[in-house]
Coordinates of C-alpha atoms in Angstrom, one line a residue:
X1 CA 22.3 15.1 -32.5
X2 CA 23.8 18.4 -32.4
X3 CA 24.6 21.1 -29.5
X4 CA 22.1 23.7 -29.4
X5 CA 23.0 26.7 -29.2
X6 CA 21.6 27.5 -25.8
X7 CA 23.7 24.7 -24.6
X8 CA 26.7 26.3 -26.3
X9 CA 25.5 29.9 -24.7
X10 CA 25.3 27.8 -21.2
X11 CA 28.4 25.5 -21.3
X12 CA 30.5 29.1 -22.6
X13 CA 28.8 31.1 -19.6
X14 CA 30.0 28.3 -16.7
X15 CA 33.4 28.1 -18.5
X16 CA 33.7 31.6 -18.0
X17 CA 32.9 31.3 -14.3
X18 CA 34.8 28.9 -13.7
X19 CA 38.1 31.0 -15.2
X20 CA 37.1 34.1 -13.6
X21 CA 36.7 31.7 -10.1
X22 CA 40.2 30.0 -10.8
X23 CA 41.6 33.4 -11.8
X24 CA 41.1 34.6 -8.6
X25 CA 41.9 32.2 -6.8
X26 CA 45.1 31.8 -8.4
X27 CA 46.0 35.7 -7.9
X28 CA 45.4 35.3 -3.7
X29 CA 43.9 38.5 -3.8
X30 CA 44.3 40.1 -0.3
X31 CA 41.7 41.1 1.6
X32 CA 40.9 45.1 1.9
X33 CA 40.1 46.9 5.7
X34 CA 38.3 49.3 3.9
X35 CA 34.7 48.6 4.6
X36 CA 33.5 51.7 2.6
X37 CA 34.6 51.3 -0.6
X38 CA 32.5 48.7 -2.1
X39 CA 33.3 49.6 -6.0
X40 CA 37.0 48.8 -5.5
X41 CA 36.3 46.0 -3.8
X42 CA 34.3 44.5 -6.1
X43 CA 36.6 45.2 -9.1
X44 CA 39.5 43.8 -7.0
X45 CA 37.7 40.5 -6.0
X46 CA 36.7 40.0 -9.7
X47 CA 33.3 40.4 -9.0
X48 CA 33.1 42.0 -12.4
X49 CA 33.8 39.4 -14.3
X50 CA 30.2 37.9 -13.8
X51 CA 28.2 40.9 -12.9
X52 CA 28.0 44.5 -14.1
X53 CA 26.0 47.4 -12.7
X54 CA 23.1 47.4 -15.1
X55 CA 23.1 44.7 -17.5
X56 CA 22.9 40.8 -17.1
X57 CA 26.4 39.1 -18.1
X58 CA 26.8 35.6 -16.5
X59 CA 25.1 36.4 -13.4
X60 CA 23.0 39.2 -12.3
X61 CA 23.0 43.1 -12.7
X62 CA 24.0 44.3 -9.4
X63 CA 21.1 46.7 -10.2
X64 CA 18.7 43.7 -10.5
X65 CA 20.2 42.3 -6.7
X66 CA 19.5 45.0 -5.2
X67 CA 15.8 45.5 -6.3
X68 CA 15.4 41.6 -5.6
X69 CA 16.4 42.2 -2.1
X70 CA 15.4 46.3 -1.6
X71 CA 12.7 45.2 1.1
X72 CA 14.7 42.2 2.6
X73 CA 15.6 42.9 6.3
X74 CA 18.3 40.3 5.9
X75 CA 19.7 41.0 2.8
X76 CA 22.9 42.0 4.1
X77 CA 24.0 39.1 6.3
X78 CA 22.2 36.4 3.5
X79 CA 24.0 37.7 0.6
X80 CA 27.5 37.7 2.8
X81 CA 26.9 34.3 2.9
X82 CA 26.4 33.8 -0.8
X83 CA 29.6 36.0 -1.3
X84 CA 31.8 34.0 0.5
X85 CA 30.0 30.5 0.5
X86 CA 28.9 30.5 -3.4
X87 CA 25.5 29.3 -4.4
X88 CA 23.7 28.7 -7.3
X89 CA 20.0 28.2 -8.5
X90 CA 19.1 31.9 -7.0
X91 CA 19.6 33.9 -10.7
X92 CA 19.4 30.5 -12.4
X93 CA 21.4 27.3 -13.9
X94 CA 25.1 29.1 -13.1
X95 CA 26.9 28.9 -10.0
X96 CA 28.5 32.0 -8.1
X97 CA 32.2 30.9 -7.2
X98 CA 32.8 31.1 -3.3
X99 CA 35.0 34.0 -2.1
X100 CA 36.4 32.3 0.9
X101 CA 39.4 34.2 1.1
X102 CA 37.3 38.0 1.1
X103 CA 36.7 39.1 4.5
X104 CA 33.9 39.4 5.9
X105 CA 34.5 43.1 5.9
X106 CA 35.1 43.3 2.4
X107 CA 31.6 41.0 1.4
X108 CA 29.4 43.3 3.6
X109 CA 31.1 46.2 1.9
X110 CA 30.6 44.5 -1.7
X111 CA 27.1 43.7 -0.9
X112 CA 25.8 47.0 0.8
X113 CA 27.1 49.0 -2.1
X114 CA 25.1 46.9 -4.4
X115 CA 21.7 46.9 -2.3
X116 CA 22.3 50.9 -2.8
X117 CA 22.2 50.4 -6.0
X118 CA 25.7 50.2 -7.6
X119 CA 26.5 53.7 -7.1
X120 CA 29.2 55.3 -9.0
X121 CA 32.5 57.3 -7.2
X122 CA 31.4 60.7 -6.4

């Protein structure tokens, strides 16, 4: 029996994770001080690799996060967590990589410019 080619679709989607996980990991990205700026971190942590603003690529829009979470009072210190702990099951079959090595500075930065929505420099 053949692959279908969902299962292709899926098995293409976790191997790209998994390179965009070992690609940072293998570049030791250093961690930022700048809480503010959660764009650049984002880009530099290779956050989009697997997300983008407004469309679904392997995991989430980060416009779709933050109207998931928009009325959570803990959104920010649970999705921390799932930046730098990994998780899966949330968005579906594909696992988010742990960050481990972002700080926690950086996450909370990363994750409170995608609850307001992604926005673009000024």
């Amino acid at each position: 029996m053949g692959v279908t080619m969902k299962q292709q679709t899926a098995r293409a989607a976790i191997a790209l994770g998994l390179l965009v996980a070992l690609a940072y990991v293998v570049a030791g990205t250093p961690a930022h001080a700048d809480t503010g700026d959660g764009l650049r971190v984002a880009r530099s942590n290779a956050c989009m690799g697997c997300h983008a603003v407004d469309r679904k690529l392997v995991g989430p829009s980060f416009v779709q996060i933050a109207e998931r979470y928009k009325n959570d009072q803990q959104a920010v210190p649970k999705l921390v967590k799932k930046v730098k702990d990994g998780g899966s099951g949330v968005w579906g079959a594909i696992p988010m990589p742990a960050h481990p090595r972002m700080s926690d500075a950086d996450a909370k930065s990363v994750v409170q410019w995608v609850l307001a929505g992604a926005p673009a420099p000024k």
